[in-house]
Amino acid sequence: MDELTALLASTIRNATPLAFAALGGLFSERSGVINIGLEGMMLISAFAGVAGAHFSGSTIVGLLVALLVGLLFGLVHAVASITFEADQIISGIAINLLALGGTGLLMVIFFGSGGTSPRIEPFGRLPIPVLSDIPVIGVAFDQSGLVYLLYALVPLSWYVLFRSRFGLRLRAVGEVPEAVDTAGISVFRLRYIGVGLSGMLAGLGGAFLSMSLLSAFTEGMTGGRGFIALAALIFGRWNPVGAFGAALLFGFAQAIVFRGGIGFTIPREFIEMFPYVLVIVALVGFGGRAVPPAASGRPYRKE
Amino acid sequence: MSDDRSSYDPDPVEGGADADIGRILRQQAASAGQALIFPAVALTIALLVGAVVILATGNNVFEAYAALLRGGFGSRAAFGRTIANATPLIFTGLAVAIPFRGGLFNIGGEGQLFVGAIAGVWVGLTMPGPGALVTVVGIVVAGLAGFAWGAIPGLLKIRGAHEVITTIMLNFIGINLAFWLAKNPLAGTGAVPGTDFVPDNVRIARLGGGLGGAHWGFALGLLAAVIAYILIWRTTKGYEIRTVGLSPGAARYAGMSVAANGFLAIALGGMFAGFGGGLESLGTFGKVSVPFISNLGFNGIGVALLGRNHPAGVVLGAIFFGGLAAGAQEMQFSTGVPLDLADVLLAIVLLFVTATKLVEFLLGRRARSLAVGTRLEKGLAG
């Protein structure tokens, strides 16, 4: 495998968990609920996937467990921030801490000690005939099934969000919930769906980490990826295609770090700062300002 | 969004601005007692969930909680561990509480603390002169570095970027900047990546008296809380900050600058986090290693909320958090309940400490939302 192909392969592998979680953040924030708990949702699902696969002996069952637990954590965020009107930011921080402590606790309960879980059978590579034979970019079609799922989810998310009735309502609820309510549509229900989807998608990102990129769970293995995903979402202007592009860009930056440079050396600390600096630049408006959904962060109360 | 002040959405002002401000401040004082119900509800739920977890691990709930309490407060050594843990949390708690009073939500304590920690060590390692002077200068420089790091989201806010997003991003920028400095210009000679230890005569002295690793930074933390109280409640500037936080519209009508006061509030918050970082690097650890302590900034948010964003509450919240972390070790040692339970308990406290609707359900009447009077109520875009 030549250098360029290897770099592209590494970019895709690094971008995949970011893109899943960014799509997760998208559905939540478009519905008006900020989700800075993506990191925690990824972490708990990374654990749940491995635990599920370990005890059932099936990787697919493990993935389903990861999805379910991601949904559960999404619902925790939803109950706290939608039903109980808790602050969305703080609820997100609580989710992150809950996942951190919870995975530590569950490691001891399920596997007897902290650190790293037993190894599981990971998702193997499934090369797509013909496409995977294309020079260089063929490597994008020589990945695990989860990566293809991501390729499908990006346009699907775009379609659902911008072309379906559900998407229109979801976006409306994130901008002017009062109007949606007046039209007789439940704000709560739409937001619960948005945040629930968010948990499942972030969960897929976590499962990819522990069940495809690696084949075991390690405590704290998300390592801030949930926040990079948040950065990708904002830099991608709360748009699925934009978020995917940003995830690829940030995945490329990580690939450079992990592969030890591309001819010239930039200290890894500076490459790791890169996504966050870009977001700040985007927020203050170079090249068209990034503006969040108008109602994000604001609990909705029926008057 | 074309007007750069649009991020400070004007509130409709009814009646005279002065009367309005007075009324709001009085209401706020009246609700202080009622507000204690939020932490009480959150703590109760956390302890109940914790009990279930303890039972699930096959342990006795009362024994486990007794060990938790003993490990945090049961002896001088235990209390020493508690206040050693609490010291940085007082500062990161103030770093959240002060900007909150000005209507800004500072999630950047983590980065501000790291920037302060590395700045303090920089002075400690390189400045010549008597040890005590170097220590004092080091702590001051740490605070200034934190101020500068807190000033950035303050400025970006004026450009229309919400501080919740910018402070999250600046956390990771600050952490990586501190790590780069610790591994390159300030790299030490030891095997562990990071700086060397600062000289012994620069390092902040321990309190002694059987309190173990607790150092004089704790006393500085108490002093910082008093100073924060005076700044925010006993000065004209503090009055302006609180007014801006409660009602930007009324504040503007009264001739106060919303932008300048918001900027000052978050930069001051950053300064306190910076002090906390300097005390950790010059006191508790004597150096900055890579990786360094983590989550103090995020836990500061919990500390501030549990203390209802009041300096006295912040001190109590920090001691509670510190005690929980110290007690969890004893609990793991003597009962086998994993110390990760402490994080789970804190998470549940955080999850419910702002749960307005839940408290209203329990009280049977409307409760004052934590976010009322801050621009968070208007969402990320506002």
XYZ file of C-alpha atoms in Angstrom:
685
model
C 0.000 0.000 0.000
C 1.576 3.266 -1.052
C 1.815 6.302 1.208
C -1.138 8.178 -0.287
C -3.456 5.162 -0.076
C -2.407 4.525 3.511
C -3.062 8.157 4.416
C -6.533 8.027 2.841
C -7.334 4.760 4.617
C -6.267 6.264 7.933
C -8.291 9.418 7.231
C -11.456 7.384 6.642
C -10.946 5.277 9.748
C -10.399 8.358 11.915
C -13.236 10.312 10.328
C -15.869 7.582 10.709
C -16.463 7.823 14.486
C -16.374 11.633 14.233
C -18.909 11.651 11.400
C -21.319 9.281 13.167
C -21.246 11.397 16.314
C -21.514 14.631 14.315
C -24.649 13.293 12.586
C -25.882 12.462 16.077
C -25.273 16.002 17.238
C -27.030 17.231 14.107
C -30.407 15.623 14.841
C -30.334 16.798 18.442
C -29.280 20.373 17.795
C -31.536 20.782 14.763
C -34.403 19.917 17.108
C -33.247 22.632 19.517
C -31.382 20.528 22.059
C -27.647 21.146 22.398
C -25.776 17.901 22.860
C -22.337 18.206 24.384
C -22.846 14.715 25.801
C -21.779 13.121 22.485
C -18.478 12.115 24.074
C -20.250 10.210 26.841
C -22.758 8.619 24.479
C -19.880 7.354 22.327
C -17.982 6.053 25.345
C -20.842 4.137 26.945
C -21.805 2.606 23.586
C -18.206 1.627 22.878
C -18.346 -0.292 26.142
C -21.851 -1.678 25.590
C -20.931 -2.989 22.143
C -17.929 -4.878 23.456
C -19.811 -6.191 26.487
C -22.705 -7.300 24.274
C -20.397 -9.040 21.812
C -18.387 -10.647 24.608
C -21.342 -12.163 26.417
C -23.395 -13.124 23.351
C -20.482 -14.219 21.210
C -21.939 -12.205 18.322
C -20.568 -8.941 16.989
C -23.944 -8.039 15.484
C -25.685 -8.511 18.839
C -22.980 -6.332 20.356
C -23.746 -3.604 17.842
C -27.442 -3.771 18.675
C -26.632 -3.469 22.378
C -24.466 -0.434 21.595
C -27.353 1.147 19.678
C -29.784 0.434 22.473
C -27.517 1.873 25.153
C -26.831 4.910 22.964
C -30.587 5.394 22.692
C -30.909 5.000 26.463
C -28.312 7.696 27.107
C -30.014 9.896 24.552
C -33.246 9.447 26.459
C -31.530 10.346 29.745
C -30.479 13.614 28.129
C -33.996 14.056 26.760
C -35.768 13.408 30.052
C -33.465 15.784 31.912
C -33.383 18.597 29.389
C -36.791 18.353 27.689
C -39.158 17.016 30.338
C -37.456 18.375 33.461
C -36.207 21.531 31.703
C -32.709 21.048 33.082
C -30.015 23.123 31.452
C -29.016 21.353 28.227
C -25.325 22.135 28.552
C -25.152 20.844 32.105
C -27.169 17.766 31.259
C -24.641 17.070 28.487
C -21.714 17.456 30.863
C -23.507 15.122 33.283
C -23.890 12.535 30.498
C -20.139 12.676 29.858
C -19.338 12.205 33.533
C -21.955 9.457 33.874
C -20.379 7.539 30.984
C -16.891 8.010 32.389
C -17.841 6.779 35.874
C -20.358 4.272 34.551
C -17.927 2.509 32.211
C -15.334 2.382 35.010
C -17.905 0.840 37.317
C -19.251 -1.604 34.731
C -15.752 -2.724 33.751
C -15.239 -3.869 37.347
C -18.685 -5.439 37.597
C -18.574 -7.253 34.218
C -14.899 -7.984 33.702
C -13.471 -7.890 37.229
C -11.085 -4.980 36.715
C -10.700 -1.636 35.001
C -8.363 -0.822 32.117
C -9.001 -2.862 28.978
C -11.751 -5.390 28.316
C -11.225 -8.872 26.856
C -10.772 -8.894 23.090
C -13.816 -9.461 20.868
C -14.172 -10.464 17.240
C -14.290 -7.107 15.414
C -16.175 -6.211 12.239
C -13.971 -7.416 9.398
C -13.274 -5.618 6.145
C -15.823 -6.145 3.384
C -14.238 -5.059 0.101
C -16.823 -4.030 -2.477
C -16.051 -5.749 -5.787
C -14.833 -3.492 -8.630
C -14.961 -0.254 -6.569
C -12.288 -1.472 -4.173
C -9.976 -2.188 -7.117
C -9.794 1.475 -8.157
C -6.277 2.785 -7.458
C -5.918 4.969 -4.314
C -9.588 5.812 -3.677
C -10.497 2.136 -3.868
C -9.435 1.933 -0.247
C -12.613 3.837 0.647
C -14.535 0.733 -0.473
C -12.367 -1.756 1.375
C -13.702 -0.999 4.860
C -15.941 -2.525 7.501
C -19.696 -2.537 7.035
C -20.079 0.316 9.516
C -18.203 2.657 7.170
C -20.610 1.848 4.324
C -23.466 2.460 6.736
C -22.003 5.913 7.317
C -21.743 6.540 3.549
C -25.441 5.739 3.336
C -26.449 7.747 6.387
C -24.920 11.026 5.202
C -27.171 11.485 2.128
C -30.067 9.854 3.961
C -29.734 12.350 6.822
C -29.637 15.180 4.320
C -32.769 13.874 2.614
C -34.636 13.324 5.882
C -33.683 16.707 7.240
C -34.224 18.846 4.154
C -36.687 16.946 1.988
C -39.034 15.075 4.314
C -41.971 16.386 6.309
C -40.410 15.031 9.495
C -37.197 16.940 8.751
C -39.064 20.161 8.109
C -40.836 19.818 11.434
C -37.633 18.886 13.241
C -35.864 21.959 11.901
C -38.849 24.139 12.709
C -38.820 22.903 16.281
C -35.176 23.929 16.520
C -35.880 27.409 15.202
C -39.391 28.435 16.241
C -40.900 25.796 18.555
C -43.839 28.085 19.337
C -44.979 27.978 15.709
C -44.761 24.180 15.596
C -46.752 23.945 18.796
C -49.387 26.326 17.415
C -49.725 24.057 14.389
C -50.750 21.274 16.761
C -47.556 19.257 16.490
C -45.871 18.053 19.675
C -42.591 19.875 20.343
C -41.672 17.345 23.018
C -42.185 14.352 20.757
C -40.055 15.783 17.951
C -37.286 16.722 20.363
C -37.360 13.286 21.980
C -36.963 11.720 18.532
C -34.111 14.108 17.674
C -32.225 13.424 20.888
C -32.931 9.677 20.724
C -31.515 9.517 17.173
C -28.583 11.516 18.451
C -27.789 8.896 21.079
C -28.020 6.042 18.581
C -25.806 7.748 15.993
C -23.202 8.731 18.595
C -23.480 5.131 19.795
C -22.583 3.893 16.296
C -19.501 6.118 16.450
C -18.518 4.604 19.783
C -19.187 1.065 18.547
C -16.996 1.714 15.491
C -14.149 2.667 17.824
C -14.261 -0.441 20.000
C -15.586 -2.972 17.492
C -14.000 -2.033 14.182
C -11.066 0.345 14.617
C -10.012 -1.673 17.683
C -11.378 -4.910 19.059
C -11.716 -4.181 22.769
C -12.901 -1.449 25.104
C -10.362 0.699 26.935
C -11.400 3.190 29.612
C -11.573 6.711 28.243
C -10.976 5.426 24.696
C -13.058 8.157 23.041
C -10.334 10.628 24.040
C -12.268 13.804 23.223
C -13.678 12.557 19.881
C -17.173 13.589 20.945
C -15.965 17.171 21.194
C -14.160 16.983 17.851
C -17.453 15.700 16.427
C -19.157 18.737 17.918
C -16.535 20.888 16.227
C -17.195 19.064 12.924
C -20.922 19.694 13.300
C -20.431 23.416 13.853
C -17.757 23.752 11.174
C -20.092 21.843 8.848
C -22.787 24.459 9.567
C -25.244 21.999 11.131
C -25.560 20.254 7.744
C -24.973 16.487 7.286
C -22.827 16.854 4.183
C -20.856 19.700 5.727
C -20.386 17.768 8.962
C -19.155 14.729 7.022
C -16.709 16.912 5.110
C -15.457 18.468 8.341
C -15.099 15.011 9.898
C -12.977 13.955 6.914
C -10.833 17.063 7.309
C -10.325 16.450 11.030
C -9.787 12.741 10.374
C -7.088 13.705 7.907
C -5.453 15.872 10.582
C -5.467 12.896 12.961
C -4.083 10.654 10.231
C -1.139 13.010 9.901
C -0.562 12.839 13.664
C -0.765 9.064 13.798
C 1.337 8.527 10.689
C 4.038 10.884 11.869
C 3.844 13.784 9.462
C 3.710 14.290 5.728
C 7.265 15.266 4.960
C 7.385 18.304 7.234
C 6.821 18.242 10.972
C 4.117 20.121 12.801
C 4.023 19.340 16.544
C 1.097 17.017 17.239
C -0.293 19.443 19.814
C -0.807 22.033 17.092
C -2.460 19.559 14.750
C -4.780 18.573 17.589
C -5.731 22.218 18.110
C -6.631 22.565 14.447
C -10.343 21.565 14.530
C -11.036 23.858 17.459
C -9.269 26.833 15.928
C -11.209 26.326 12.691
C -14.496 26.357 14.590
C -13.689 29.664 16.258
C -12.709 31.132 12.919
C -15.996 29.884 11.465
C -18.015 31.340 14.333
C -16.649 34.836 13.970
C -17.591 34.729 10.362
C -14.734 34.258 7.942
C -16.288 32.680 4.886
C -19.892 33.016 6.020
C -20.731 32.844 9.686
C -21.813 29.601 11.348
C -25.151 30.300 13.037
C -26.680 27.698 15.368
C -30.378 26.761 15.227
C -32.187 29.665 16.880
C -33.901 27.720 19.657
C -30.977 25.460 20.579
C -30.254 25.623 24.286
C -33.676 26.941 25.199
C -36.083 24.628 26.986
C -39.588 24.735 25.566
C -42.394 25.399 27.966
C -45.994 25.279 26.825
C -47.593 28.508 27.974
C -27.355 38.916 12.852
C -25.796 41.859 11.059
C -25.602 44.067 14.129
C -22.675 43.000 16.278
C -24.670 43.696 19.418
C -27.473 41.413 18.351
C -26.109 38.692 20.602
C -27.277 40.796 23.531
C -30.931 40.649 22.832
C -32.565 43.597 24.559
C -35.186 42.720 27.115
C -38.312 44.798 27.068
C -37.959 47.286 29.909
C -41.087 48.087 31.829
C -41.018 51.255 33.896
C -37.818 53.001 34.920
C -34.591 51.078 34.623
C -33.527 51.739 38.211
C -36.817 50.528 39.643
C -36.615 47.514 37.385
C -33.107 46.596 38.477
C -33.987 47.023 42.140
C -37.010 44.793 41.755
C -35.016 42.097 39.981
C -32.250 42.108 42.582
C -34.789 41.911 45.422
C -36.562 39.012 43.745
C -33.264 37.264 43.359
C -32.477 37.610 47.064
C -35.938 36.329 47.992
C -35.505 33.242 45.862
C -32.114 32.317 47.356
C -33.656 30.186 50.101
C -36.037 28.446 47.757
C -33.120 27.762 45.437
C -31.557 25.363 47.939
C -34.229 22.881 47.028
C -32.461 22.207 43.706
C -29.235 20.845 45.250
C -31.261 18.977 47.884
C -33.374 17.182 45.282
C -30.341 16.379 43.128
C -28.347 14.991 46.063
C -31.226 12.828 47.229
C -31.705 11.285 43.783
C -27.949 10.704 43.471
C -27.726 8.924 46.826
C -30.723 6.738 45.941
C -29.256 5.734 42.574
C -25.902 5.200 44.293
C -27.579 2.865 46.779
C -28.920 0.763 43.906
C -25.452 0.609 42.354
C -23.897 -0.420 45.673
C -26.495 -3.177 46.058
C -25.741 -4.309 42.505
C -22.079 -4.741 43.424
C -23.164 -6.977 46.313
C -22.313 -4.567 49.109
C -24.072 -3.109 52.103
C -25.357 0.378 51.335
C -24.842 1.749 54.844
C -21.325 0.335 55.164
C -20.366 1.756 51.782
C -21.766 5.227 52.506
C -20.204 5.168 55.981
C -16.836 4.407 54.391
C -17.424 7.216 51.893
C -18.084 9.679 54.716
C -15.180 8.394 56.804
C -12.784 8.652 53.881
C -13.759 12.250 53.281
C -14.180 13.636 56.766
C -13.403 10.896 59.291
C -9.897 11.947 60.311
C -7.371 14.734 59.925
C -5.658 12.869 57.095
C -9.004 12.282 55.397
C -9.982 15.925 55.725
C -6.543 16.879 54.403
C -7.203 14.846 51.271
C -10.623 16.444 50.969
C -9.362 20.026 51.112
C -6.437 19.176 48.838
C -9.005 18.010 46.282
C -11.230 20.993 47.010
C -8.529 23.649 46.503
C -8.522 23.785 42.677
C -12.284 23.217 42.615
C -12.915 26.400 44.609
C -11.127 28.277 41.840
C -12.732 26.475 38.894
C -16.083 26.877 40.680
C -15.571 30.640 40.976
C -14.514 30.607 37.323
C -18.048 29.491 36.481
C -19.954 31.404 39.171
C -18.617 34.889 38.386
C -19.277 34.857 34.630
C -22.672 33.329 35.379
C -23.543 36.402 37.440
C -22.715 38.436 34.362
C -24.939 36.255 32.198
C -22.164 34.230 30.568
C -21.660 30.507 30.832
C -17.970 29.697 31.143
C -17.273 26.085 30.215
C -13.643 27.003 29.642
C -12.333 26.463 33.157
C -10.386 23.418 32.026
C -8.338 25.326 29.450
C -7.960 28.392 31.667
C -6.630 26.174 34.446
C -4.087 24.526 32.155
C -2.867 27.844 30.814
C -2.480 29.111 34.390
C -0.702 25.934 35.479
C 1.927 26.145 32.757
C 2.399 29.910 33.224
C 2.966 29.427 36.952
C 5.534 26.688 36.383
C 7.250 28.794 33.734
C 7.855 31.515 36.323
C 8.776 28.941 38.970
C 11.399 27.349 36.749
C 12.961 30.401 35.166
C 12.655 33.425 37.468
C 15.669 34.189 39.650
C 15.282 35.634 43.161
C 14.081 34.597 46.604
C 11.742 31.575 46.638
C 8.757 33.286 48.217
C 8.875 36.137 45.698
C 9.055 33.693 42.791
C 6.051 31.809 44.201
C 3.979 34.977 44.510
C 4.928 36.168 41.017
C 4.215 32.683 39.680
C 0.705 32.654 41.149
C 0.007 36.179 39.878
C 1.233 35.307 36.370
C -0.911 32.169 36.423
C -3.931 34.351 37.201
C -3.031 36.792 34.426
C -2.658 33.944 31.930
C -6.084 32.679 32.952
C -7.472 36.214 32.589
C -6.082 36.406 29.061
C -7.519 32.991 28.160
C -10.892 34.026 29.591
C -10.724 37.331 27.723
C -10.707 35.540 24.357
C -14.286 34.187 24.595
C -15.240 37.594 26.039
C -14.001 39.280 22.879
C -15.430 36.590 20.601
C -18.796 37.101 22.278
C -18.756 40.712 21.149
C -18.114 39.380 17.634
C -21.260 37.271 18.019
C -19.801 33.833 18.827
C -21.523 32.191 21.788
C -19.213 31.605 24.745
C -20.528 28.081 25.329
C -19.048 26.977 22.016
C -15.904 29.104 22.095
C -14.942 28.088 25.634
C -15.324 24.387 24.787
C -13.044 24.896 21.800
C -10.575 26.998 23.809
C -10.325 24.202 26.409
C -8.668 21.907 23.927
C -6.556 24.668 22.448
C -5.335 25.666 25.936
C -4.636 22.093 27.001
C -2.630 21.382 23.856
C -0.783 24.668 24.149
C 0.173 23.848 27.750
C 1.284 20.351 26.727
C 3.374 21.678 23.873
C 5.072 24.175 26.181
C 5.668 21.467 28.801
C 7.206 19.137 26.212
C 9.255 21.643 24.258
C 10.555 24.992 25.586
C 9.954 23.919 29.193
C 10.729 20.214 28.771
C 12.358 18.641 31.801
C 15.150 16.125 32.063
C 13.124 13.328 33.664
C 11.699 10.227 32.000
C 8.105 11.412 32.431
C 7.073 13.829 29.661
C 6.627 17.338 31.036
C 8.517 19.986 32.947
C 11.008 19.550 35.774
C 9.922 20.148 39.363
C 10.118 23.773 40.473
C 12.777 24.340 43.180
C 11.712 23.293 46.677
C 11.833 26.857 47.991
C 9.403 27.943 45.247
C 6.904 25.177 45.865
C 3.861 26.199 47.916
C 4.251 24.964 51.501
C 1.989 22.333 52.972
C -0.419 23.271 55.742
C 1.012 20.588 58.040
C -0.866 19.611 61.205
C -1.526 16.079 59.957
C -3.403 17.348 56.892
C -1.163 15.437 54.469
C -0.782 16.905 50.983
C -3.056 19.918 51.575
C -1.132 23.141 51.015
C -1.618 26.862 51.601
C -3.474 27.094 48.323
C -6.573 26.089 50.277
C -6.282 29.223 52.405
C -5.853 31.221 49.197
C -8.998 29.552 47.900
C -10.983 30.772 50.890
C -9.483 34.236 50.402
C -10.379 34.111 46.706
C -14.006 33.333 47.577
C -14.114 36.364 49.902
C -12.558 38.567 47.217
C -15.027 37.259 44.644
C -17.890 38.063 47.009
C -16.648 41.614 47.549
C -16.029 42.098 43.811
C -19.473 40.965 42.769
C -21.650 42.110 45.668
C -19.876 45.078 47.217
C -18.494 47.093 44.304
C -20.163 49.255 41.678
C -18.608 47.155 38.932
C -20.014 44.025 40.533
C -23.448 45.626 40.670
C -23.155 46.363 36.961
C -22.081 42.796 36.204
C -25.021 41.360 38.127
C -27.434 43.766 36.491
C -26.168 42.925 33.030
C -26.538 39.243 33.887
C -30.083 39.580 35.123
C -31.472 41.973 32.566
C -29.300 43.215 29.723
C -32.102 45.423 28.496
C -32.510 47.217 31.828
C -28.743 47.479 32.204
C -28.358 49.105 28.813
C -31.225 51.469 29.578
C -29.369 52.471 32.756
C -26.287 53.275 30.686
C -24.246 50.188 31.518
C -22.241 48.495 28.781
C -23.477 44.940 28.335
C -20.498 43.974 26.191
C -17.829 45.432 28.495
C -19.336 43.957 31.666
C -19.818 40.545 30.093
C -16.227 40.623 28.897
C -14.983 41.565 32.364
C -17.052 38.828 34.039
C -15.702 35.995 31.914
C -12.123 37.280 31.946
C -12.294 37.488 35.765
C -13.632 33.949 35.777
C -10.672 32.888 33.668
C -8.359 34.621 36.132
C -9.672 32.527 39.022
C -9.272 29.297 37.021
C -5.733 30.444 36.165
C -4.946 30.967 39.854
C -6.259 27.474 40.537
C -3.985 26.060 37.839
C -0.966 27.882 39.240
C -1.666 26.515 42.714
C -1.898 22.984 41.336
C 1.340 23.213 39.383
C 3.319 25.172 42.012
C 1.724 23.433 44.999
C 0.105 20.037 44.626
C 2.310 18.708 41.809
C 5.311 21.041 41.635
C 5.358 20.593 37.851
C 3.238 20.100 34.757
C 3.442 16.574 33.397
C 1.793 15.228 30.246
C -0.937 14.120 30.732
C -1.863 16.406 33.607
C -4.829 16.429 35.992
C -8.151 16.487 34.225
C -11.798 17.325 34.665
C -11.213 20.023 37.309
C -12.654 22.588 34.930
C -15.755 20.536 34.155
C -16.227 19.605 37.802
C -16.031 23.311 38.621
C -19.336 23.679 36.763
C -20.926 21.181 39.135
C -19.351 22.915 42.122
C -20.724 26.302 41.047
C -24.217 24.951 40.399
C -24.358 23.052 43.646
C -23.298 26.287 45.337
C -25.892 28.232 43.346
C -23.177 30.431 41.891
C -22.474 32.123 45.232
C -18.869 32.203 46.546
C -19.822 30.669 49.907
C -21.767 27.978 48.093
C -18.800 27.380 45.807
C -16.533 26.711 48.808
C -19.050 24.256 50.254
C -19.591 22.643 46.855
C -15.837 22.234 46.365
C -15.447 20.618 49.787
C -18.342 18.305 48.965
C -16.805 17.301 45.617
C -13.360 16.979 47.209
C -14.754 14.879 50.040
C -16.567 12.600 47.642
C -13.370 11.941 45.682
C -11.369 11.323 48.871
C -14.108 9.172 50.392
C -14.463 7.066 47.262
C -10.920 5.776 47.714
C -11.668 4.659 51.272
C -14.933 3.113 50.089
C -13.146 1.095 47.397
C -10.449 0.055 49.864
C -12.703 -1.082 52.681
C -15.827 -2.332 50.866
C -14.767 -3.047 47.300
C -17.296 -0.659 45.725
C -15.361 0.805 42.760
C -14.352 4.432 43.287
C -15.909 5.252 39.922
C -19.149 5.437 41.887
C -18.082 8.964 42.918
C -18.195 10.111 39.280
C -21.582 8.496 38.829
C -22.938 10.274 41.923
C -21.600 13.622 40.708
C -23.066 13.002 37.254
C -26.502 12.395 38.708
C -26.241 15.502 40.883
C -25.384 17.503 37.750
C -28.173 15.927 35.764
C -30.824 17.059 38.228
C -29.377 20.169 39.850
C -31.027 22.396 37.240
C -34.150 20.282 36.725
C -36.675 23.099 37.032
C -39.743 21.120 36.095
C -38.941 18.323 38.517
C -38.576 20.784 41.393
C -41.820 22.484 40.391
C -43.538 19.124 40.443
C -42.232 18.450 43.954
C -42.976 21.968 45.207
C -46.331 22.201 43.515
C -45.592 25.729 42.281
C -43.392 27.558 39.827
C -39.697 27.549 40.578
C -37.098 29.997 39.369
C -35.111 28.377 36.607
C -31.387 28.479 37.031
C -31.033 29.978 33.601
C -33.447 32.861 34.192
C -31.642 36.130 33.794
C -28.835 34.666 31.755
C -28.710 34.703 28.009
C -28.625 30.926 27.992
C -32.392 31.149 28.286
C -32.391 32.616 24.795
C -30.461 29.739 23.291
C -27.078 29.366 21.665
C -27.816 31.696 18.809
C -29.022 34.550 20.990
